[in-house]
Amino acid sequence: YSDLGQYDRALEEYRRFLAAAREIGSGKEEVIALVNLATVYTELNAQDTALACNRQALDIARRNRIAYFIPIIFNNMGIAFSKKNRADSALTYFRQCISLAEQQGNEDAKASSLNEMGKVFLDRGNYAAARQYSLESLEMARRLHSLEWQANAWENLYHIENGLHRYDRALNA
């Protein structure tokens, strides 16, 4: 529902899913529901609520030793902090995500955090760092055959060239 812009319906379904997960005592399903709720709240620009959901998910994942989700949660927390214009906190979570994702071989989480780091550095006007992370993200997105993440990386690269007033290169980014 969230992909369709039906955020209220998405929240309703994820809350129902969360209640069912808690009723049956499935920590994994509880983490999934909380991560999905956090993602919707991030889309709704309710970053404090998104962070609260992510913190709950992180606590449950750690308590139940569900390591796979921890880099994803860190990435989501980085996005929420980025949207709150708290770049240092965002970068801290993205770096934690990348470190754990590398240990786990979770290239999806790593590629996403690299791209998000590119955005943070772009917003700060640090075009060299933004380019570095965006190109690394683009390379991973190509390996993963993820057209969406490739498009996100290309968008960062376009904005980098545009920010440097290299409009001819921006058009070819």
mmCIF file of C-alpha atoms in Angstrom:
data_model
loop_
_atom_site.group_PDB
_atom_site.id
_atom_site.type_symbol
_atom_site.label_atom_id
_atom_site.label_comp_id
_atom_site.label_asym_id
_atom_site.label_seq_id
_atom_site.Cartn_x
_atom_site.Cartn_y
_atom_site.Cartn_z
ATOM 1 C CA TYR A 1 0.000 0.000 0.000
ATOM 2 C CA SER A 2 2.829 2.433 0.722
ATOM 3 C CA ASP A 3 4.111 2.062 -2.860
ATOM 4 C CA LEU A 4 0.673 3.228 -3.966
ATOM 5 C CA GLY A 5 0.756 6.209 -1.622
ATOM 6 C CA GLN A 6 -1.890 4.648 0.617
ATOM 7 C CA TYR A 7 0.077 5.279 3.790
ATOM 8 C CA ASP A 8 -2.835 5.048 6.230
ATOM 9 C CA ARG A 9 -3.743 1.650 4.846
ATOM 10 C CA ALA A 10 -0.093 0.553 4.957
ATOM 11 C CA LEU A 11 0.184 1.616 8.596
ATOM 12 C CA GLU A 12 -3.024 -0.228 9.422
ATOM 13 C CA GLU A 13 -1.782 -3.455 7.781
ATOM 14 C CA TYR A 14 1.681 -3.281 9.359
ATOM 15 C CA ARG A 15 0.144 -2.642 12.799
ATOM 16 C CA ARG A 16 -2.073 -5.674 12.301
ATOM 17 C CA PHE A 17 0.983 -7.700 11.227
ATOM 18 C CA LEU A 18 2.890 -6.467 14.299
ATOM 19 C CA ALA A 19 0.059 -7.489 16.635
ATOM 20 C CA ALA A 20 -0.075 -10.955 15.078
ATOM 21 C CA ALA A 21 3.715 -11.332 15.370
ATOM 22 C CA ARG A 22 3.576 -10.391 19.030
ATOM 23 C CA GLU A 23 0.660 -12.737 19.654
ATOM 24 C CA ILE A 24 2.528 -15.738 18.269
ATOM 25 C CA GLY A 25 5.849 -14.642 19.790
ATOM 26 C CA SER A 26 7.782 -14.346 16.543
ATOM 27 C CA GLY A 27 10.658 -11.939 17.073
ATOM 28 C CA LYS A 28 11.623 -12.092 13.404
ATOM 29 C CA GLU A 29 8.142 -11.147 12.216
ATOM 30 C CA GLU A 30 7.975 -8.425 14.851
ATOM 31 C CA VAL A 31 11.221 -6.929 13.534
ATOM 32 C CA ILE A 32 9.909 -7.065 9.962
ATOM 33 C CA ALA A 33 6.671 -5.307 10.955
ATOM 34 C CA LEU A 34 8.528 -2.591 12.889
ATOM 35 C CA VAL A 35 11.005 -1.993 10.052
ATOM 36 C CA ASN A 36 8.112 -1.661 7.611
ATOM 37 C CA LEU A 37 6.266 0.702 9.950
ATOM 38 C CA ALA A 38 9.424 2.790 10.274
ATOM 39 C CA THR A 39 9.761 2.978 6.502
ATOM 40 C CA VAL A 40 6.207 4.291 6.141
ATOM 41 C CA TYR A 41 6.742 6.840 8.919
ATOM 42 C CA THR A 42 9.915 7.996 7.167
ATOM 43 C CA GLU A 43 7.894 8.505 3.979
ATOM 44 C CA LEU A 44 5.360 10.511 5.999
ATOM 45 C CA ASN A 45 8.213 12.654 7.394
ATOM 46 C CA ALA A 46 7.489 11.433 10.926
ATOM 47 C CA GLN A 47 11.143 10.777 11.653
ATOM 48 C CA ASP A 48 10.860 10.578 15.442
ATOM 49 C CA THR A 49 8.218 7.857 15.153
ATOM 50 C CA ALA A 50 10.300 6.101 12.493
ATOM 51 C CA LEU A 51 13.322 6.161 14.788
ATOM 52 C CA ALA A 52 11.260 4.797 17.689
ATOM 53 C CA CYS A 53 10.079 1.878 15.533
ATOM 54 C CA ASN A 54 13.639 1.230 14.363
ATOM 55 C CA ARG A 55 14.944 1.289 17.938
ATOM 56 C CA GLN A 56 12.304 -1.250 18.979
ATOM 57 C CA ALA A 57 13.221 -3.414 15.988
ATOM 58 C CA LEU A 58 16.924 -3.144 16.838
ATOM 59 C CA ASP A 59 16.304 -4.160 20.453
ATOM 60 C CA ILE A 60 14.239 -7.175 19.397
ATOM 61 C CA ALA A 61 16.746 -8.187 16.709
ATOM 62 C CA ARG A 62 19.610 -8.055 19.193
ATOM 63 C CA ARG A 63 17.690 -9.860 21.931
ATOM 64 C CA ASN A 64 16.649 -12.629 19.537
ATOM 65 C CA ARG A 65 20.011 -12.760 17.753
ATOM 66 C CA ILE A 66 18.492 -11.891 14.383
ATOM 67 C CA ALA A 67 21.671 -10.328 12.989
ATOM 68 C CA TYR A 68 20.507 -10.137 9.365
ATOM 69 C CA PHE A 69 18.170 -7.214 10.070
ATOM 70 C CA ILE A 70 20.586 -5.055 12.052
ATOM 71 C CA PRO A 71 22.350 -3.461 9.039
ATOM 72 C CA ILE A 72 18.947 -2.763 7.471
ATOM 73 C CA ILE A 73 17.783 -1.092 10.674
ATOM 74 C CA PHE A 74 20.978 0.983 10.866
ATOM 75 C CA ASN A 75 20.469 2.076 7.256
ATOM 76 C CA ASN A 76 16.873 3.078 7.993
ATOM 77 C CA MET A 77 17.969 5.009 11.069
ATOM 78 C CA GLY A 78 20.572 6.802 8.979
ATOM 79 C CA ILE A 79 17.887 7.815 6.482
ATOM 80 C CA ALA A 80 15.649 9.138 9.268
ATOM 81 C CA PHE A 81 18.506 11.161 10.777
ATOM 82 C CA SER A 82 19.415 12.462 7.335
ATOM 83 C CA LYS A 83 15.849 13.666 6.825
ATOM 84 C CA LYS A 84 16.071 15.388 10.224
ATOM 85 C CA ASN A 85 19.175 17.226 8.917
ATOM 86 C CA ARG A 86 21.371 15.448 11.460
ATOM 87 C CA ALA A 87 24.129 14.477 9.061
ATOM 88 C CA ASP A 88 26.664 13.320 11.657
ATOM 89 C CA SER A 89 24.179 10.889 13.211
ATOM 90 C CA ALA A 90 23.100 9.728 9.768
ATOM 91 C CA LEU A 91 26.686 9.042 8.707
ATOM 92 C CA THR A 92 27.357 7.141 11.922
ATOM 93 C CA TYR A 93 24.449 4.785 11.234
ATOM 94 C CA PHE A 94 25.343 4.389 7.559
ATOM 95 C CA ARG A 95 28.914 3.455 8.512
ATOM 96 C CA GLN A 96 27.632 0.940 11.061
ATOM 97 C CA CYS A 97 25.368 -0.529 8.398
ATOM 98 C CA ILE A 98 28.223 -0.845 5.913
ATOM 99 C CA SER A 99 30.511 -2.469 8.468
ATOM 100 C CA LEU A 100 27.945 -5.083 9.482
ATOM 101 C CA ALA A 101 26.730 -5.590 5.925
ATOM 102 C CA GLU A 102 30.295 -6.357 4.827
ATOM 103 C CA GLN A 103 30.654 -8.897 7.648
ATOM 104 C CA GLN A 104 27.391 -10.557 6.639
ATOM 105 C CA GLY A 105 27.856 -10.289 2.880
ATOM 106 C CA ASN A 106 24.673 -8.195 2.662
ATOM 107 C CA GLU A 107 25.422 -6.205 -0.472
ATOM 108 C CA ASP A 108 21.894 -4.776 -0.686
ATOM 109 C CA ALA A 109 22.213 -2.986 2.653
ATOM 110 C CA LYS A 110 25.742 -1.837 1.834
ATOM 111 C CA ALA A 111 24.734 -0.436 -1.569
ATOM 112 C CA SER A 112 21.836 1.446 -0.035
ATOM 113 C CA SER A 113 23.989 3.000 2.698
ATOM 114 C CA LEU A 114 26.685 3.990 0.205
ATOM 115 C CA ASN A 115 24.084 5.776 -1.892
ATOM 116 C CA GLU A 116 22.587 7.478 1.164
ATOM 117 C CA MET A 117 26.063 8.600 2.272
ATOM 118 C CA GLY A 118 26.501 10.118 -1.170
ATOM 119 C CA LYS A 119 23.306 12.122 -0.607
ATOM 120 C CA VAL A 120 24.469 13.339 2.804
ATOM 121 C CA PHE A 121 27.800 14.535 1.432
ATOM 122 C CA LEU A 122 26.028 16.089 -1.543
ATOM 123 C CA ASP A 123 23.759 18.037 0.825
ATOM 124 C CA ARG A 124 26.867 19.198 2.703
ATOM 125 C CA GLY A 125 28.492 20.388 -0.524
ATOM 126 C CA ASN A 126 31.321 17.855 -0.231
ATOM 127 C CA TYR A 127 31.180 16.829 -3.881
ATOM 128 C CA ALA A 128 34.342 14.704 -3.837
ATOM 129 C CA ALA A 129 33.032 12.461 -1.059
ATOM 130 C CA ALA A 130 29.544 12.464 -2.597
ATOM 131 C CA ARG A 131 31.015 11.302 -5.919
ATOM 132 C CA GLN A 132 33.110 8.589 -4.240
ATOM 133 C CA TYR A 133 30.149 7.053 -2.409
ATOM 134 C CA SER A 134 27.756 7.477 -5.326
ATOM 135 C CA LEU A 135 30.150 5.779 -7.755
ATOM 136 C CA GLU A 136 30.749 2.924 -5.327
ATOM 137 C CA SER A 137 26.989 2.573 -4.896
ATOM 138 C CA LEU A 138 26.500 2.632 -8.677
ATOM 139 C CA GLU A 139 29.070 -0.131 -9.131
ATOM 140 C CA MET A 140 27.343 -2.304 -6.539
ATOM 141 C CA ALA A 141 23.904 -1.563 -7.999
ATOM 142 C CA ARG A 142 25.150 -2.723 -11.392
ATOM 143 C CA ARG A 143 26.519 -5.949 -9.903
ATOM 144 C CA LEU A 144 23.210 -6.503 -8.116
ATOM 145 C CA HIS A 145 21.255 -5.701 -11.294
ATOM 146 C CA SER A 146 19.224 -3.126 -9.359
ATOM 147 C CA LEU A 147 17.891 -0.563 -11.788
ATOM 148 C CA GLU A 148 16.301 1.444 -8.972
ATOM 149 C CA TRP A 149 19.582 1.839 -7.097
ATOM 150 C CA GLN A 150 21.425 2.604 -10.308
ATOM 151 C CA ALA A 151 18.923 5.383 -10.964
ATOM 152 C CA ASN A 152 19.438 6.718 -7.427
ATOM 153 C CA ALA A 153 23.211 6.773 -7.880
ATOM 154 C CA TRP A 154 22.899 8.467 -11.273
ATOM 155 C CA GLU A 155 20.621 11.060 -9.706
ATOM 156 C CA ASN A 156 23.291 11.813 -7.086
ATOM 157 C CA LEU A 157 25.927 12.100 -9.808
ATOM 158 C CA TYR A 158 23.705 14.478 -11.784
ATOM 159 C CA HIS A 159 23.264 16.712 -8.723
ATOM 160 C CA ILE A 160 27.004 16.654 -8.036
ATOM 161 C CA GLU A 161 27.830 17.888 -11.542
ATOM 162 C CA ASN A 162 25.028 20.430 -11.379
ATOM 163 C CA GLY A 163 26.313 21.682 -8.003
ATOM 164 C CA LEU A 164 29.752 22.111 -9.537
ATOM 165 C CA HIS A 165 28.162 24.085 -12.413
ATOM 166 C CA ARG A 166 29.335 21.496 -14.915
ATOM 167 C CA TYR A 167 26.015 21.441 -16.697
ATOM 168 C CA ASP A 168 27.243 19.593 -19.767
ATOM 169 C CA ARG A 169 28.474 16.745 -17.555
ATOM 170 C CA ALA A 170 25.270 16.889 -15.478
ATOM 171 C CA LEU A 171 23.225 16.207 -18.584
ATOM 172 C CA ASN A 172 25.383 13.175 -19.350
ATOM 173 C CA ALA A 173 25.504 11.861 -15.790
#
